Tab-separated table of C-alpha atoms and ligand atoms in Angstrom:
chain	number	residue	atom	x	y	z
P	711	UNK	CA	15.570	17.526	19.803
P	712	UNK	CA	15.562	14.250	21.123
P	713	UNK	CA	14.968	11.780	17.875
P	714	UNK	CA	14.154	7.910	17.906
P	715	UNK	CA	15.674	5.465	15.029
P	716	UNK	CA	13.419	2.961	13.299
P	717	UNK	CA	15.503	1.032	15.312
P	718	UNK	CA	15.679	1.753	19.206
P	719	UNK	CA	11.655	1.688	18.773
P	720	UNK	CA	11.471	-1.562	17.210
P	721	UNK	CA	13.538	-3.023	19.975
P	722	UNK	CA	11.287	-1.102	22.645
P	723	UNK	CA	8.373	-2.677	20.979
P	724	UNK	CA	9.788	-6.147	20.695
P	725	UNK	CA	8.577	-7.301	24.318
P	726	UNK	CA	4.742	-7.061	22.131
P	727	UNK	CA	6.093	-10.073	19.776
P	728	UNK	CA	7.501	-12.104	22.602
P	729	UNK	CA	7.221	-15.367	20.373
P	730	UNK	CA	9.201	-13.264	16.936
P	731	UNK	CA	12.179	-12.517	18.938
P	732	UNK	CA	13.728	-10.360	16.777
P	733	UNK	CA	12.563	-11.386	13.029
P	734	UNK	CA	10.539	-8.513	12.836
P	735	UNK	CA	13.340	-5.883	13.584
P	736	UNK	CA	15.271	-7.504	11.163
P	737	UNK	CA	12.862	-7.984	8.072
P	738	UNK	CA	12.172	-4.212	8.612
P	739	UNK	CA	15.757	-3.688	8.684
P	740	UNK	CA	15.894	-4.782	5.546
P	741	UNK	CA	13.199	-3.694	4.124
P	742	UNK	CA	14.699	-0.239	5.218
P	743	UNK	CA	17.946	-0.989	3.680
P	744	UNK	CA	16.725	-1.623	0.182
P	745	UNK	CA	14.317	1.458	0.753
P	746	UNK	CA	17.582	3.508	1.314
P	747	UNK	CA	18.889	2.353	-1.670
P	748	UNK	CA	15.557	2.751	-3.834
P	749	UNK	CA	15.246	6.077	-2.552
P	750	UNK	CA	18.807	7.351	-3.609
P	751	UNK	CA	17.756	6.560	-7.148
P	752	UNK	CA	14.453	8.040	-6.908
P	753	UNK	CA	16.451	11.333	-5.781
P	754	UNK	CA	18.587	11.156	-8.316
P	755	UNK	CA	16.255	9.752	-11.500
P	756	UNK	CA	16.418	13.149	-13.521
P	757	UNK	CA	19.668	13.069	-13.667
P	758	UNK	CA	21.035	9.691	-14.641
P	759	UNK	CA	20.133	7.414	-17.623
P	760	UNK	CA	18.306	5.275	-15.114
P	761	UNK	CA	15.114	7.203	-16.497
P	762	UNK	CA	13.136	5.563	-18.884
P	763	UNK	CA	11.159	2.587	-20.368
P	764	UNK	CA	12.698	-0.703	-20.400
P	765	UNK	CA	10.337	-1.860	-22.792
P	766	UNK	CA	8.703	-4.794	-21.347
P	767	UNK	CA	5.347	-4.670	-19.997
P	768	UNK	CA	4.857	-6.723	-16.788
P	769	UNK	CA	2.445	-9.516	-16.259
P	770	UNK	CA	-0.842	-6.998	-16.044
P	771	UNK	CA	0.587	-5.712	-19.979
P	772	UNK	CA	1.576	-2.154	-18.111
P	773	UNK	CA	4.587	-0.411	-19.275
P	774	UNK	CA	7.260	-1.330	-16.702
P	775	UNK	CA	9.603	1.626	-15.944
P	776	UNK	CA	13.211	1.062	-14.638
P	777	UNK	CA	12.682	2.167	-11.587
P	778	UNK	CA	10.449	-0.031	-10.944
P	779	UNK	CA	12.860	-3.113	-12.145
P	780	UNK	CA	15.721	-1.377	-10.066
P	781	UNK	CA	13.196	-1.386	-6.901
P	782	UNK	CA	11.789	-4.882	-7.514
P	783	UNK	CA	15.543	-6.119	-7.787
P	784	UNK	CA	16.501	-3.971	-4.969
P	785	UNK	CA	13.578	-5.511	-2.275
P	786	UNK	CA	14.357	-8.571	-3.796
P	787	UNK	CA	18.082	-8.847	-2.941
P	788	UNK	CA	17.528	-6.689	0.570
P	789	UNK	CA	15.096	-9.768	1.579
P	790	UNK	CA	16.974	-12.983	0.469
P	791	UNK	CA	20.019	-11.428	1.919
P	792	UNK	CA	18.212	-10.836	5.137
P	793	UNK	CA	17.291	-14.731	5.290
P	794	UNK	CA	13.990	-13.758	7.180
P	795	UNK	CA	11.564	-14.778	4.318
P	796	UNK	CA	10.926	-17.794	2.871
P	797	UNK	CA	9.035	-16.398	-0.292
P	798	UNK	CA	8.442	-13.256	-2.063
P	799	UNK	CA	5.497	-12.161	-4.385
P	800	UNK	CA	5.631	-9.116	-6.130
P	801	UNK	CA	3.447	-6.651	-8.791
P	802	UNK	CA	6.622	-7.321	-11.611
P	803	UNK	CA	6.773	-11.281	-11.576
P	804	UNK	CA	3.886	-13.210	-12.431
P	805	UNK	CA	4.574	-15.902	-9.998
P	806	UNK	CA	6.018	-15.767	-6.670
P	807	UNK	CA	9.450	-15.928	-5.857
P	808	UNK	CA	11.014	-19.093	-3.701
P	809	UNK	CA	13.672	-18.748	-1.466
P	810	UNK	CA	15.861	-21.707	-0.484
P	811	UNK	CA	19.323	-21.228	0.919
P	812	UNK	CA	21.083	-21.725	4.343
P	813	UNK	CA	20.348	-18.779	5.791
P	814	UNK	CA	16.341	-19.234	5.277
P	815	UNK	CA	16.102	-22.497	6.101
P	816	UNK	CA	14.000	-21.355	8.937
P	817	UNK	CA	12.415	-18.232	8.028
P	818	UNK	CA	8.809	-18.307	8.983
P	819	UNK	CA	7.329	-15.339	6.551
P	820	UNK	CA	6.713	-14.546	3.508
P	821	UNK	CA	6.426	-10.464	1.598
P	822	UNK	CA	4.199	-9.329	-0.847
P	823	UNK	CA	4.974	-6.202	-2.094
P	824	UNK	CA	4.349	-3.618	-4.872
P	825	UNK	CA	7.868	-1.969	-5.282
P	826	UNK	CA	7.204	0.935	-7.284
P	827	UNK	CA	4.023	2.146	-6.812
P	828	UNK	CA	2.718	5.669	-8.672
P	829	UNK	CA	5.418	4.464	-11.617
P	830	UNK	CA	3.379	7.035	-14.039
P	831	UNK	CA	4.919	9.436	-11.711
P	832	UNK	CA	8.604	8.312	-12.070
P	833	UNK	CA	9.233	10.410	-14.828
P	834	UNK	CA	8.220	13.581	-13.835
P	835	UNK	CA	9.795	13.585	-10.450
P	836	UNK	CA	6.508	13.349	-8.452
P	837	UNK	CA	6.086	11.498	-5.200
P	838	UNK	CA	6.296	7.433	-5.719
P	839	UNK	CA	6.027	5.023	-3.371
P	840	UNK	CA	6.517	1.193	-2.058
P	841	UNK	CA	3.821	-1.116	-0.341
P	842	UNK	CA	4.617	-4.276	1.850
P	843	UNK	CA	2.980	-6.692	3.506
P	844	UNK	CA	3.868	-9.750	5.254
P	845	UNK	CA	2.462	-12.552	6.462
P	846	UNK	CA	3.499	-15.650	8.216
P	847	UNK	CA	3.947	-18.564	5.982
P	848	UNK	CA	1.166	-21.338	6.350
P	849	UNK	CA	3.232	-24.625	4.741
P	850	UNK	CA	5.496	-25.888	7.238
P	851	UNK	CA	8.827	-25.971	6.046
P	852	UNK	CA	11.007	-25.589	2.603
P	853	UNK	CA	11.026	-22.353	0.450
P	854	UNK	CA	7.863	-20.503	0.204
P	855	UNK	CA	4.945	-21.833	-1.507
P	856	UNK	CA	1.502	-19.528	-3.523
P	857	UNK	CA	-0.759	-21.122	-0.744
P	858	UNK	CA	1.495	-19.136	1.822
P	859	UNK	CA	0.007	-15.969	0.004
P	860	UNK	CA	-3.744	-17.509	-0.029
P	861	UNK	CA	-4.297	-15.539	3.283
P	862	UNK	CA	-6.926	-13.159	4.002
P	863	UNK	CA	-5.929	-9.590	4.780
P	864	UNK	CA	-7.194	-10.232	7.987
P	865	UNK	CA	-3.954	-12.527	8.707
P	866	UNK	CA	-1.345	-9.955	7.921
P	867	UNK	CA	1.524	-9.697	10.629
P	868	UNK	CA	2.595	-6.233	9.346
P	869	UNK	CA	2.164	-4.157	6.519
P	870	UNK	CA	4.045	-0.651	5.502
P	871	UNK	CA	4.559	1.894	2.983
P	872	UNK	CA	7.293	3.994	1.838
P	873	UNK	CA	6.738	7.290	0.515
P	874	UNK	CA	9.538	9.086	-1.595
P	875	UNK	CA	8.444	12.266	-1.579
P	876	UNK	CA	9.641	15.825	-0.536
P	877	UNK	CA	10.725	13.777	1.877
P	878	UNK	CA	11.513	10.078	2.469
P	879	UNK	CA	8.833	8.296	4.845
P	880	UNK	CA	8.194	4.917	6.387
P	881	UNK	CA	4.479	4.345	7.959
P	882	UNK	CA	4.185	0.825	8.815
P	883	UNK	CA	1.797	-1.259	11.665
P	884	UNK	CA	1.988	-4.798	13.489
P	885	UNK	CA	-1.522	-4.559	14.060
P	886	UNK	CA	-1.023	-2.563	17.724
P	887	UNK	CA	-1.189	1.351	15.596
P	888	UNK	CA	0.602	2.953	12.979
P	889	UNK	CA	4.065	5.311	13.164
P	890	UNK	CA	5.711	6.777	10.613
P	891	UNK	CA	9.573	7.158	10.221
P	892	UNK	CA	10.985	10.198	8.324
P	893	UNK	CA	14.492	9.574	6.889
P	894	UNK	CA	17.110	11.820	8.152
P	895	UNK	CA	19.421	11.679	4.997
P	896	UNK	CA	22.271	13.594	7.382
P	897	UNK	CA	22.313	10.576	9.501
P	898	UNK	CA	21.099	8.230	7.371
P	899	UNK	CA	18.323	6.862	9.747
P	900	UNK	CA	14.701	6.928	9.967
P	901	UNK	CA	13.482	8.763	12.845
P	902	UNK	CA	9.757	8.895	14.641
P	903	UNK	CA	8.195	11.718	13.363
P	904	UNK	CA	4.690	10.500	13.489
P	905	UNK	CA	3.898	8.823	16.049
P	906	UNK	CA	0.684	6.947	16.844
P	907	UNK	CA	-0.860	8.054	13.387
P	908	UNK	CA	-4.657	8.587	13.534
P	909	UNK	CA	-6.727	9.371	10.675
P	910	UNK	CA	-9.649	11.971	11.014
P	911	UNK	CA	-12.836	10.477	11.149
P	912	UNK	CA	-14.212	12.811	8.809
P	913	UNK	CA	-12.532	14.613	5.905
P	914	UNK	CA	-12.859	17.298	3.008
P	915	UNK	CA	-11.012	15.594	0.396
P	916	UNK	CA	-12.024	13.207	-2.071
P	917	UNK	CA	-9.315	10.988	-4.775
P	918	UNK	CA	-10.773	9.413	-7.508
P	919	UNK	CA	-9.521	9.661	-11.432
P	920	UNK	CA	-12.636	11.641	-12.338
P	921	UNK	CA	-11.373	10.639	-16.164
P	922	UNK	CA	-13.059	7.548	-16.138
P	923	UNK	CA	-16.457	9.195	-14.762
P	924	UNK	CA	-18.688	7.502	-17.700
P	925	UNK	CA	-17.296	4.353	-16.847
P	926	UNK	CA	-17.869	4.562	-12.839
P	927	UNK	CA	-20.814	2.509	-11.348
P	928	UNK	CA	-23.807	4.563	-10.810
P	929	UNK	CA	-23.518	5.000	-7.024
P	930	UNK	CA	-19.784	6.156	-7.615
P	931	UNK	CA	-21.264	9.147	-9.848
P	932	UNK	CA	-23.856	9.912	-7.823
P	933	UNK	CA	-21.507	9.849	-4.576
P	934	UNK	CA	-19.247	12.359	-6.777
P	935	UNK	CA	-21.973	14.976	-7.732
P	936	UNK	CA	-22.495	14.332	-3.362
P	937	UNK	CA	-19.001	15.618	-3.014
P	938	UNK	CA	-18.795	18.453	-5.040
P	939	UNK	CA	-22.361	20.252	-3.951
P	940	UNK	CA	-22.981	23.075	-1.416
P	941	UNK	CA	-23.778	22.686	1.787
P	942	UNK	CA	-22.450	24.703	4.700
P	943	UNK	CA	-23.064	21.826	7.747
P	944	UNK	CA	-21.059	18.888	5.800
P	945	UNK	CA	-18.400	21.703	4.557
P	946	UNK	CA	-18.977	20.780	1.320
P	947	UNK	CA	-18.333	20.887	-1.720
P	948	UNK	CA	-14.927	19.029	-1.089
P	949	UNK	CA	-11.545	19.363	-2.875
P	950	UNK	CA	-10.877	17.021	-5.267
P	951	UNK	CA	-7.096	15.663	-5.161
P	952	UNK	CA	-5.487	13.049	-7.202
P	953	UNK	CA	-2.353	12.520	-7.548
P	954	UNK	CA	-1.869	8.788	-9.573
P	955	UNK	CA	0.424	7.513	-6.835
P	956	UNK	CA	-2.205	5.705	-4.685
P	957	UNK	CA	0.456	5.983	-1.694
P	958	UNK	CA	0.703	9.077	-2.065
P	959	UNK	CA	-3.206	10.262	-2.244
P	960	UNK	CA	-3.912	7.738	0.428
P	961	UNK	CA	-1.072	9.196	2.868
P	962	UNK	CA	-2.645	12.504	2.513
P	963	UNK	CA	-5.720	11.971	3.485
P	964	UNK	CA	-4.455	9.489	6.295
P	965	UNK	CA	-3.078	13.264	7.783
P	966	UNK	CA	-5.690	15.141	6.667
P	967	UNK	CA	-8.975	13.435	6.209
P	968	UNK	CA	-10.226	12.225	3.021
P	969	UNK	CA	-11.697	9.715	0.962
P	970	UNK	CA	-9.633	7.283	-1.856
P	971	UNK	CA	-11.669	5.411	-4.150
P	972	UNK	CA	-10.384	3.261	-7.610
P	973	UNK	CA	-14.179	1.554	-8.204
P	974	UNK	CA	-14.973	-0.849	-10.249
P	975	UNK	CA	-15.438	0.956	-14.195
P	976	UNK	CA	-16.774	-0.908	-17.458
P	977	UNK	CA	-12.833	-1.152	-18.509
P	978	UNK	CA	-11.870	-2.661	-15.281
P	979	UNK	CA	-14.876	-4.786	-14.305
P	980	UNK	CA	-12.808	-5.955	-11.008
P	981	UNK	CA	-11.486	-2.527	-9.856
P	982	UNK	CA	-7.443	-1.822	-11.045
P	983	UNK	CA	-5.631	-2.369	-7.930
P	984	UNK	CA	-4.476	-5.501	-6.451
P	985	UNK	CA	-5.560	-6.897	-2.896
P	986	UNK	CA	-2.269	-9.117	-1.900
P	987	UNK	CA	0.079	-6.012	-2.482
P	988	UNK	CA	-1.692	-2.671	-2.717
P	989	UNK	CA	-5.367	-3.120	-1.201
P	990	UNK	CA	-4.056	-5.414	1.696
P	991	UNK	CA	-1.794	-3.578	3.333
P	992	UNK	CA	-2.800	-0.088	2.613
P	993	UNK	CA	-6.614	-1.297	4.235
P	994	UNK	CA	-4.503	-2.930	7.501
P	995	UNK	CA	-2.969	0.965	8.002
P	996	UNK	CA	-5.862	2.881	7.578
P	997	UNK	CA	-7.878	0.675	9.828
P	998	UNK	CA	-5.047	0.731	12.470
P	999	UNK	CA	-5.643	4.391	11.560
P	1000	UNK	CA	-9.047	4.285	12.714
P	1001	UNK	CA	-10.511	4.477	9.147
P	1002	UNK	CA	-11.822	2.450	6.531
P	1003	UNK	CA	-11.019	0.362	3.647
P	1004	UNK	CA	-13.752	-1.508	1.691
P	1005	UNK	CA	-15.026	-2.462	-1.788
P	1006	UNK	CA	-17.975	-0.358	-1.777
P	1007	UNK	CA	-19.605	-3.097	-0.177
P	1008	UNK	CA	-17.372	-5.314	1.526
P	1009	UNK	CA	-14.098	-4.894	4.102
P	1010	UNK	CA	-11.190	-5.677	1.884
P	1011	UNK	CA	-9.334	-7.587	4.662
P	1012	UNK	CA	-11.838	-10.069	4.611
P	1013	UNK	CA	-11.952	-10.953	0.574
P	1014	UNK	CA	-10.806	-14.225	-0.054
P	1015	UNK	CA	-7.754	-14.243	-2.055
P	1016	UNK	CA	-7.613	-16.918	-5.240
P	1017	UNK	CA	-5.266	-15.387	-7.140
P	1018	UNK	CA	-1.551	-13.266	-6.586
P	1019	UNK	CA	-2.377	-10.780	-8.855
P	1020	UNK	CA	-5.911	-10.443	-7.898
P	1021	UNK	CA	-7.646	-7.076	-8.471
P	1022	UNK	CA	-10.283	-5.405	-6.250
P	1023	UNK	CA	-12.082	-2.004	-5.997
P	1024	UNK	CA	-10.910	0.087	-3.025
P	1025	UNK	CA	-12.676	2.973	-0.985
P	1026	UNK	CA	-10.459	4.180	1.515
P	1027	UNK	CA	-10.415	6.765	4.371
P	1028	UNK	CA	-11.815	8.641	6.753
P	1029	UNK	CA	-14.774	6.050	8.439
P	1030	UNK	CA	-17.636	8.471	7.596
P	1031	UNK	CA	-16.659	9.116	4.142
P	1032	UNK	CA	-16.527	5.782	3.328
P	1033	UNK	CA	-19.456	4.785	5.203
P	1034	UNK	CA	-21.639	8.142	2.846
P	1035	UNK	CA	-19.898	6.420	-0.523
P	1036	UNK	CA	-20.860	3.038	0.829
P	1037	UNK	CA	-24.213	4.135	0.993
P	1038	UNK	CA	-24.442	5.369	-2.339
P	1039	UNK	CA	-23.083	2.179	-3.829
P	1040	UNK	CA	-25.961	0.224	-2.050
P	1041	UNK	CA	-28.771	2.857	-2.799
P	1042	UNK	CA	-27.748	3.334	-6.953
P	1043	UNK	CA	-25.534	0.762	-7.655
P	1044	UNK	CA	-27.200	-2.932	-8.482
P	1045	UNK	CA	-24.109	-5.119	-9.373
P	1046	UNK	CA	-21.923	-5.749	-6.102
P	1047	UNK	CA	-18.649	-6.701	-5.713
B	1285	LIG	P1	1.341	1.054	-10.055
B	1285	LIG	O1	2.186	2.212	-10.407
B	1285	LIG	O2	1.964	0.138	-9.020
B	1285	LIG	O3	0.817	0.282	-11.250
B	1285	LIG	O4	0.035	1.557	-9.275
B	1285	LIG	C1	-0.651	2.698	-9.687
B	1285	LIG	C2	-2.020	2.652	-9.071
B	1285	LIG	C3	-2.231	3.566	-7.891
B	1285	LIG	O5	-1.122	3.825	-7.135
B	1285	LIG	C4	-2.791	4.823	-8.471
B	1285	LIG	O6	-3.614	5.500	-7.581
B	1285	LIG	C5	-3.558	4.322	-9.649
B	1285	LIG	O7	-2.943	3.106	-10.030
B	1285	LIG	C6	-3.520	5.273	-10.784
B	1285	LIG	O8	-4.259	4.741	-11.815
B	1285	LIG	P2	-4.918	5.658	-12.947
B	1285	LIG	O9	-3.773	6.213	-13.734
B	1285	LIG	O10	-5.767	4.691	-13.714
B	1285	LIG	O11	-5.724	6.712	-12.233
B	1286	LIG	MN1	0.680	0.199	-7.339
B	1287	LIG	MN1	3.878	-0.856	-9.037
């Protein structure tokens, strides 16, 4: 079989970022190397003390695994070493992370990432994942600044995700489609094994954490009792799968067809997930994908961001699933996001 490396098709794609000349290839380069690393620990969590609490709780109060410090520390390093970016913001530190030394004197982007994401999952040796997304910075010159981050979703140069699953996966865009790389542990390389990655217009799965059901807004209820009745011509009811690794759920039903959704609920009055490093980039894929990614109401690429850690509620998918929940939300559901 005739394979292609992450990197032979960066380089043939390079003539469509005539004026990056390279930084691209080489911020994904390292963004691959630290996966690499990240993913030999994943592989190897049940075995090694590496499992575990650390004991801290991170700047949203969650319980932060070691994992996910090993994977924060892990992008972190890959990136500065790479001298491509000129800040870093990131789920475990609570502001972002300037980067001033020779070698990124005259790096021109900046990465938001969540490192570890599904880190409920770590223990228990279920699929986890990473999300990335970078941007070009919008202050001139000097380490990275927060206002480099203040960018709509819109603005993203690229945005990825890395899977560590059954197998190890890299799905990524620059705005011109989505591919996904499969590692080839043998080889050590990530190889095109999806290429041109569309998402069905129309699926027969639907992702929510049905747990929080009372605390859902109306029009999410009511679009849940939708999903789960009979009827022959829309193939439902649908199957309900939810895994608690949002990469995860969401790469499924990229391949498959299906609906995400993490709503608003009276706990979480803004929605759980967070729009610079999880809603972002995830909504720039599936769009590239040909699907959708919105609040219920609104396109999440085109929120205005205020704050790094800023939380949103995300329906995802398939276009015409999102378009039937979107419908609910506006028919039952008064308060808007
Ligand atoms: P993280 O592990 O980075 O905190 O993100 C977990 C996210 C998302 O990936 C997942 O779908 C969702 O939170 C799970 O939340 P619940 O346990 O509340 O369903
Ligand atoms: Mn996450
Ligand atoms: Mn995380």
């Amino acid at each position: 079989m005739k394979t292609k490396t992450l990197g032979q098709f960066i380089i043939e794609k390079q003539s469509d970022f005539p004026y990056a000349k390279g930084e691209l290839s080489r911020l994904l380069r390292d963004i691959g190397i630290a996966e690499k690393i990240v993913n030999r620990e994943v592989n190897k969590a049940g075995l090694v003390e590496i499992l575990g609490e650390t004991g801290e709780t991170n700047i949203q109060g969650e319980r932060v695994k070691k994992l996910d410090v090993f994977a924060n520390d892990q992008f972190i390093a890959a990136l500065k070493a790479g001298g491509e970016v000129c800040a870093i913001a990131s789920e475990e530190n609570d502001e972002i992370i300037p980067i001033e030394s020779e070698i990124s004197k005259n790096a021109k982007y900046v990465v938001a990432m969540d490192p570890l994401d599904g880190s409920s999952n770590i223990d228990v040796n279920v699929s986890v994942g990473t999300i990335f997304s970078i941007y070009r910075r919008t202050t001139l010159s000097g380490p990275g600044t927060t206002e480099d981050f203040m960018q709509r979703g819109t603005e993203q140069f690229a945005a990825g995700y890395i899977i560590y699953g059954s197998s190890c996966m890299l799905v990524y865009t620059t705005g011109k489609g989505v591919n996904g790389f499969t590692l080839d542990p043998s080889i050590g390389e990530f190889c095109l094994s999806h290429p041109v990655m569309q998402t069905p217009k129309m699926g027969s799965v639907y992702s929510i954490n049905e747990g929080n059901y009372l605390h859902f807004p109306e029009g999410v209820k009511k679009y849940i009792k939708y999903c789960q009745e009979e009827d022959k011509a829309t193939q439902r009811p649908y199957s309900s799968r939810y895994i608690g690794s949002g990469v995860a759920d969401i790469h499924r039903n990229l391949i498959v067809g299906g609906i995400y959704i993490y709503p608003t609920t009276t706990k979480s009055p803004k929605g759980k997930l967070r729009l610079l490093y999880e809603c972002n980039p995830l909504a720039f894929i599936i769009e590239q994908a040909g699907g959708k990614a919105t609040t219920g109401g609104k396109r999440i690429m085109e929120i205005d961001i205020k704050e790094l850690h800023q939380r949103t509620p995300l329906f995802v998918g398939s276009s015409d699933m999102v378009d039937t929940a979107m419908e609910f939300m506006v028919k039952y559901t008064t308060e808007k996001v």
